[in-house]
Coordinates of C-alpha atoms and ligand atoms in Angstrom, one line a residue:
M1 CA 0.0 -0.1 -0.1
K2 CA 1.4 3.9 -0.9
I3 CA 0.4 6.5 1.8
L4 CA 0.9 10.1 0.6
F5 CA 0.7 12.6 3.0
T6 CA -0.3 16.6 2.2
Y7 CA 2.4 17.6 5.3
D8 CA 5.1 16.0 7.9
M9 CA 4.1 16.2 10.8
F10 CA 5.0 14.4 14.1
R11 CA 6.5 11.9 12.7
E12 CA 5.8 9.2 16.0
G13 CA 2.4 9.1 15.6
F14 CA 2.9 7.9 12.5
A15 CA 5.3 5.3 13.3
S16 CA 3.3 2.6 12.6
L17 CA 2.5 3.5 9.6
E18 CA 5.9 3.5 8.9
E19 CA 6.4 0.4 10.3
R20 CA 3.5 -1.4 7.6
Y21 CA 3.9 0.8 4.5
E22 CA 5.4 3.1 1.8
V23 CA 5.2 6.3 3.4
T24 CA 5.5 9.9 1.1
F25 CA 5.4 13.1 3.4
P26 CA 6.7 16.7 2.1
E27 CA 9.6 16.5 4.3
G28 CA 9.5 19.5 6.9
R29 CA 7.2 21.1 4.9
D30 CA 3.1 20.6 3.2
F31 CA 2.9 19.6 -0.2
T32 CA 1.1 22.2 -3.4
Y33 CA -1.7 21.2 -4.4
E34 CA -0.4 21.1 -8.1
E35 CA 2.3 18.2 -6.8
V36 CA 0.0 15.7 -4.9
M37 CA -1.9 16.2 -8.0
S38 CA 0.9 15.3 -10.5
R39 CA 1.8 12.7 -7.9
I40 CA -1.4 11.3 -6.4
A41 CA -2.2 8.2 -9.1
E42 CA 0.4 5.9 -7.8
Y43 CA -1.0 6.6 -4.7
D44 CA -3.7 4.4 -2.5
V45 CA -4.3 6.4 1.1
L46 CA -4.0 10.7 1.0
C47 CA -4.2 11.8 4.7
S48 CA -5.0 15.4 3.7
M49 CA -4.6 18.1 6.7
F50 CA -8.3 20.3 6.2
D51 CA -7.5 22.9 5.0
F52 CA -6.4 20.6 2.0
P53 CA -8.3 20.9 -1.2
V54 CA -9.4 17.5 -2.4
N55 CA -12.5 18.2 -4.9
K56 CA -13.2 16.7 -8.4
E57 CA -10.3 17.5 -9.9
L58 CA -7.8 15.5 -8.0
I59 CA -9.9 12.5 -7.7
D60 CA -10.3 11.9 -11.1
Q61 CA -6.5 12.4 -10.9
A62 CA -6.7 9.1 -8.5
P63 CA -7.5 6.1 -10.1
N64 CA -5.7 4.2 -7.4
L65 CA -7.1 5.9 -4.3
K66 CA -9.3 3.4 -1.7
L67 CA -9.3 6.1 1.6
I68 CA -8.8 9.7 2.2
A69 CA -7.3 9.9 5.9
N70 CA -8.3 13.8 7.2
Y71 CA -6.5 14.6 10.4
A72 CA -9.1 17.2 11.2
V73 CA -13.1 16.1 12.9
G74 CA -14.1 19.2 10.1
Y75 CA -14.2 17.4 6.4
N76 CA -15.6 20.2 4.5
N77 CA -12.3 21.0 1.8
I78 CA -12.9 17.4 1.3
D79 CA -16.0 16.8 -1.7
V80 CA -17.2 13.5 -0.2
N81 CA -20.2 12.8 -1.9
Y82 CA -18.2 12.7 -5.4
A83 CA -16.0 10.6 -3.0
V84 CA -17.9 8.3 -1.9
E85 CA -20.0 8.2 -5.2
K86 CA -15.9 6.9 -7.0
G87 CA -16.3 4.2 -3.5
I88 CA -13.0 6.6 -1.5
A89 CA -13.7 5.8 1.7
V90 CA -13.4 8.9 3.8
A91 CA -13.0 9.6 7.4
N92 CA -11.6 11.8 10.0
T93 CA -10.9 12.0 14.2
P94 CA -13.0 13.4 15.8
D95 CA -12.0 12.3 19.2
P96 CA -9.0 13.8 19.4
V97 CA -10.2 16.6 18.7
T98 CA -13.4 17.2 21.2
A99 CA -12.0 18.9 24.4
P100 CA -9.3 21.0 23.2
T101 CA -11.5 22.7 21.0
A102 CA -13.9 22.6 24.5
N103 CA -11.4 24.3 25.9
L104 CA -10.5 26.8 24.0
A105 CA -14.4 27.7 23.4
L106 CA -14.5 28.0 26.9
G107 CA -11.5 30.2 27.2
L108 CA -12.0 32.6 25.1
M109 CA -15.5 32.9 26.9
L110 CA -13.8 34.0 29.1
D111 CA -11.7 36.5 27.7
V112 CA -13.6 38.1 25.8
A113 CA -16.1 38.5 29.4
R114 CA -13.0 39.8 31.8
R115 CA -11.0 42.2 29.4
I116 CA -7.9 39.5 29.6
T117 CA -6.0 39.6 26.2
E118 CA -7.7 43.0 26.6
C119 CA -5.8 44.5 29.7
D120 CA -2.6 42.1 28.9
R121 CA -1.9 44.1 25.6
K122 CA -3.1 47.5 27.6
L123 CA -1.0 47.3 30.7
R124 CA 2.4 46.7 27.6
A125 CA 1.4 49.7 25.7
L126 CA 0.4 51.9 28.8
G127 CA 2.5 50.7 31.6
K128 CA 2.1 53.2 34.5
N129 CA 0.4 55.3 32.2
M130 CA -2.3 53.1 32.2
K131 CA -5.6 54.1 34.4
I132 CA -6.3 51.2 37.6
G133 CA -8.4 51.4 39.1
I134 CA -11.8 49.2 41.1
M135 CA -14.4 50.1 38.8
E136 CA -11.7 50.4 35.6
N137 CA -11.9 47.4 34.2
L138 CA -15.7 45.9 34.4
G139 CA -15.7 43.0 32.7
V140 CA -19.4 40.6 32.5
H141 CA -20.0 37.3 34.7
I142 CA -20.2 34.2 32.4
T143 CA -21.2 32.4 37.1
G144 CA -25.4 32.7 35.6
Q145 CA -25.6 33.6 31.9
T146 CA -27.2 32.3 29.5
L147 CA -24.7 30.0 26.7
G148 CA -26.0 29.3 23.4
I149 CA -24.6 26.6 21.4
I150 CA -24.8 26.0 18.0
G151 CA -24.2 22.8 16.5
M152 CA -24.7 20.1 19.8
G153 CA -22.3 17.3 18.4
R154 CA -19.8 16.4 20.9
I155 CA -17.6 19.1 21.1
G156 CA -20.4 21.2 21.8
K157 CA -21.7 19.2 25.0
A158 CA -18.2 18.4 26.0
L159 CA -18.2 22.6 25.6
C160 CA -22.0 22.7 27.8
K161 CA -20.2 19.6 30.5
R162 CA -17.6 22.7 30.9
A163 CA -20.1 25.2 31.2
C164 CA -22.7 23.8 33.3
A165 CA -19.2 23.2 36.2
C166 CA -19.4 27.0 35.5
G167 CA -22.6 27.8 36.7
M168 CA -24.0 29.0 33.7
E169 CA -28.2 28.2 32.1
V170 CA -27.2 26.2 28.7
I171 CA -29.9 26.6 25.3
Y172 CA -29.2 24.8 22.4
Y173 CA -30.2 24.5 18.6
N174 CA -29.4 22.3 16.2
R175 CA -29.6 19.5 13.1
R176 CA -31.6 17.6 15.1
Q177 CA -33.1 16.9 19.0
L178 CA -31.4 15.4 21.1
S179 CA -33.3 12.6 22.4
L180 CA -35.4 13.7 26.2
E181 CA -32.8 11.3 28.3
E182 CA -29.4 13.0 26.9
E183 CA -30.8 16.5 27.4
T184 CA -32.0 15.8 30.7
K185 CA -28.7 14.2 31.4
L186 CA -26.8 17.3 30.0
N187 CA -29.2 20.4 31.5
V188 CA -29.7 21.8 28.3
T189 CA -33.2 22.5 26.6
Y190 CA -33.4 22.7 22.7
V191 CA -34.6 26.5 21.2
T192 CA -35.1 27.6 17.5
K193 CA -31.8 29.0 16.3
E194 CA -34.3 33.2 16.8
E195 CA -34.7 31.5 20.6
L196 CA -31.6 31.0 21.4
L197 CA -30.5 34.2 19.4
V198 CA -32.6 36.1 21.6
R199 CA -31.9 34.7 24.4
A200 CA -28.7 34.6 24.9
D201 CA -25.1 35.9 26.8
F202 CA -22.9 34.1 24.8
I203 CA -23.6 32.9 21.8
S204 CA -20.7 29.5 20.4
L205 CA -20.3 27.6 16.7
N206 CA -19.7 24.2 16.9
A207 CA -21.3 23.2 14.2
P208 CA -19.9 21.5 10.8
Y209 CA -19.0 24.6 7.9
T210 CA -21.9 22.6 5.2
P211 CA -23.9 24.7 2.4
E212 CA -26.8 25.3 5.5
T213 CA -24.1 26.7 8.1
F214 CA -22.5 29.1 5.8
H215 CA -23.4 33.1 7.7
I216 CA -25.0 30.5 10.2
I217 CA -24.9 34.3 12.1
G218 CA -25.4 37.5 9.5
E219 CA -26.9 40.6 10.4
E220 CA -29.9 39.7 10.3
E221 CA -28.8 37.1 13.8
L222 CA -27.1 39.3 14.9
K223 CA -30.0 42.3 14.9
L224 CA -31.4 39.7 16.9
M225 CA -28.7 38.6 19.8
K226 CA -28.5 41.4 22.6
P227 CA -26.2 44.4 23.1
T228 CA -24.7 42.5 26.1
A229 CA -23.9 39.7 24.1
I230 CA -20.9 37.6 22.9
L231 CA -19.7 36.1 20.1
I232 CA -17.5 32.5 20.1
N233 CA -16.0 30.7 17.3
T234 CA -13.6 27.8 17.2
A235 CA -16.1 25.9 14.4
R236 CA -15.0 27.7 10.5
G237 CA -15.3 30.6 9.6
P238 CA -17.2 30.9 6.9
L239 CA -20.3 29.6 9.5
V240 CA -20.5 33.6 10.2
D241 CA -21.0 37.2 8.0
E242 CA -17.2 38.4 8.5
H243 CA -18.2 41.9 7.4
A244 CA -21.6 41.8 8.7
L245 CA -19.6 41.7 13.2
V246 CA -17.6 44.4 12.0
R247 CA -20.3 46.6 11.3
A248 CA -21.9 44.9 14.7
L249 CA -19.1 45.3 17.3
T250 CA -18.1 48.4 15.8
E251 CA -21.7 50.2 15.7
K252 CA -21.6 48.8 20.6
R253 CA -24.5 46.1 18.8
I254 CA -22.8 43.6 20.3
R255 CA -20.7 43.4 23.2
G256 CA -17.7 41.1 22.0
A257 CA -17.1 38.5 20.0
G258 CA -13.9 36.0 19.7
L259 CA -13.4 34.3 16.6
D260 CA -10.1 31.5 17.0
V261 CA -11.0 31.2 13.0
F262 CA -11.6 33.6 9.8
E263 CA -13.7 34.0 7.0
F264 CA -11.6 34.5 4.6
G265 CA -8.5 31.9 5.3
D266 CA -6.2 32.0 7.6
Y267 CA -6.1 35.8 8.8
P268 CA -9.7 38.4 9.9
L269 CA -10.4 41.1 8.1
P270 CA -8.3 44.2 8.9
E271 CA -10.8 46.5 10.8
L272 CA -11.2 43.4 13.7
L273 CA -7.8 43.4 15.2
A274 CA -8.2 47.4 15.5
L275 CA -11.5 47.0 17.8
D276 CA -10.8 46.3 21.7
N277 CA -14.5 44.3 22.2
M278 CA -12.9 41.1 21.0
V279 CA -10.1 38.5 20.9
L280 CA -8.8 36.8 18.1
T281 CA -6.8 32.7 17.2
P282 CA -5.3 31.9 14.7
H283 CA -6.7 28.4 14.5
I284 CA -5.2 27.1 17.6
G285 CA -8.5 24.9 18.6
T286 CA -6.7 21.4 18.8
Q287 CA -2.7 22.6 18.9
T288 CA -1.6 20.8 21.9
T289 CA 0.9 18.6 21.8
H290 CA -1.4 16.3 23.2
A291 CA -4.2 16.5 20.8
R292 CA -1.3 17.0 17.6
L293 CA 0.5 13.4 18.2
E294 CA -3.3 11.9 19.5
M295 CA -4.8 13.3 16.2
A296 CA -2.3 11.3 14.2
R297 CA -1.9 8.3 15.9
A298 CA -5.7 9.2 14.7
V299 CA -5.2 9.0 11.2
S300 CA -3.1 6.6 11.4
N301 CA -5.5 3.8 13.7
N302 CA -8.3 4.9 10.2
V303 CA -5.2 3.7 8.0
I304 CA -4.2 0.6 9.5
G305 CA -8.2 0.2 10.7
F306 CA -9.2 0.4 6.6
I307 CA -6.2 -2.2 5.1
E308 CA -6.4 -4.8 8.2
G309 CA -9.9 -5.1 9.3
D310 CA -8.1 -5.2 13.1
R311 CA -9.7 -1.7 14.0
P312 CA -12.7 0.6 14.4
V313 CA -11.8 3.4 12.1
N314 CA -14.7 6.3 11.4
R315 CA -15.3 6.6 8.7
V316 CA -17.9 9.8 6.4
Y317 CA -20.6 9.2 4.5
K318 CA -22.5 10.9 2.6
S319 CA -24.6 13.4 3.4
Ligands
GLV1 C1 -9.5 21.5 13.2 O1 -10.0 22.9 12.8 C2 -10.6 20.2 12.5 O2 -11.1 19.9 12.9 O3 -10.6 18.9 13.7

């Protein structure tokens, strides 16, 4: 079996693959799309990164391809329907990403609410000129507040548990309502999207990026939110209409936002960089050494499980 990686990292996480198969890494960098296009014909398995497009054009160049193993839980970079039609399996890595992403979402909530990085920035920039006083840097509580989670999959549920531990009330909106048993266990209430937008003090996006979730937060949704609301996005950038968010934050129609992902690629709109009421991180939801290594092991297990049939594979199916 010949395996092609689009990226190179943590070889120890992929050691079990290198022991068994013929594996090609780009050696200290990522392969470009063109490089993968020119090589893919001879490979059985493609190990892709979440930002690498595995589209029809690429799949059509891959007569031997049997499996696309994505390094991520999100797989919006892959044309899954086309791959599956062509008899190619697709796999992802949900388990190792759940806790770190939920932790970052909670971290962003606390950061925006308590103005942690804003105060850090001011202290560094102003030094002794920073006004310090018991009423100078007032933030808001998360305890006793309502969190609205849009997308109640594994990460949404993990965030829910953390928020409940912090004394928050949690409401959620999802494609499908959870079972009564699960809702009771998690202590959450299902509401419509509109009700969530109107009621929540914090809104966290934890849904996959699909045609249905594109701009799930746009101008109209921002208008429904409380003027004190804080929006958190650790899912995918295009879930939020970033231009509409700039307007809402600039006009102080919502209190603030914490974004780990951006609509137009790796960087936020420049207007967002100028705003104090926001925290921006460069897609670090799973950037811990532990998570990275566990994700590498999950990719390896998916590939070995698919080829040898000796362990479970996290398969992704047609929508
Ligand atoms: C990261 O963004 C992931 O989808 O796992």
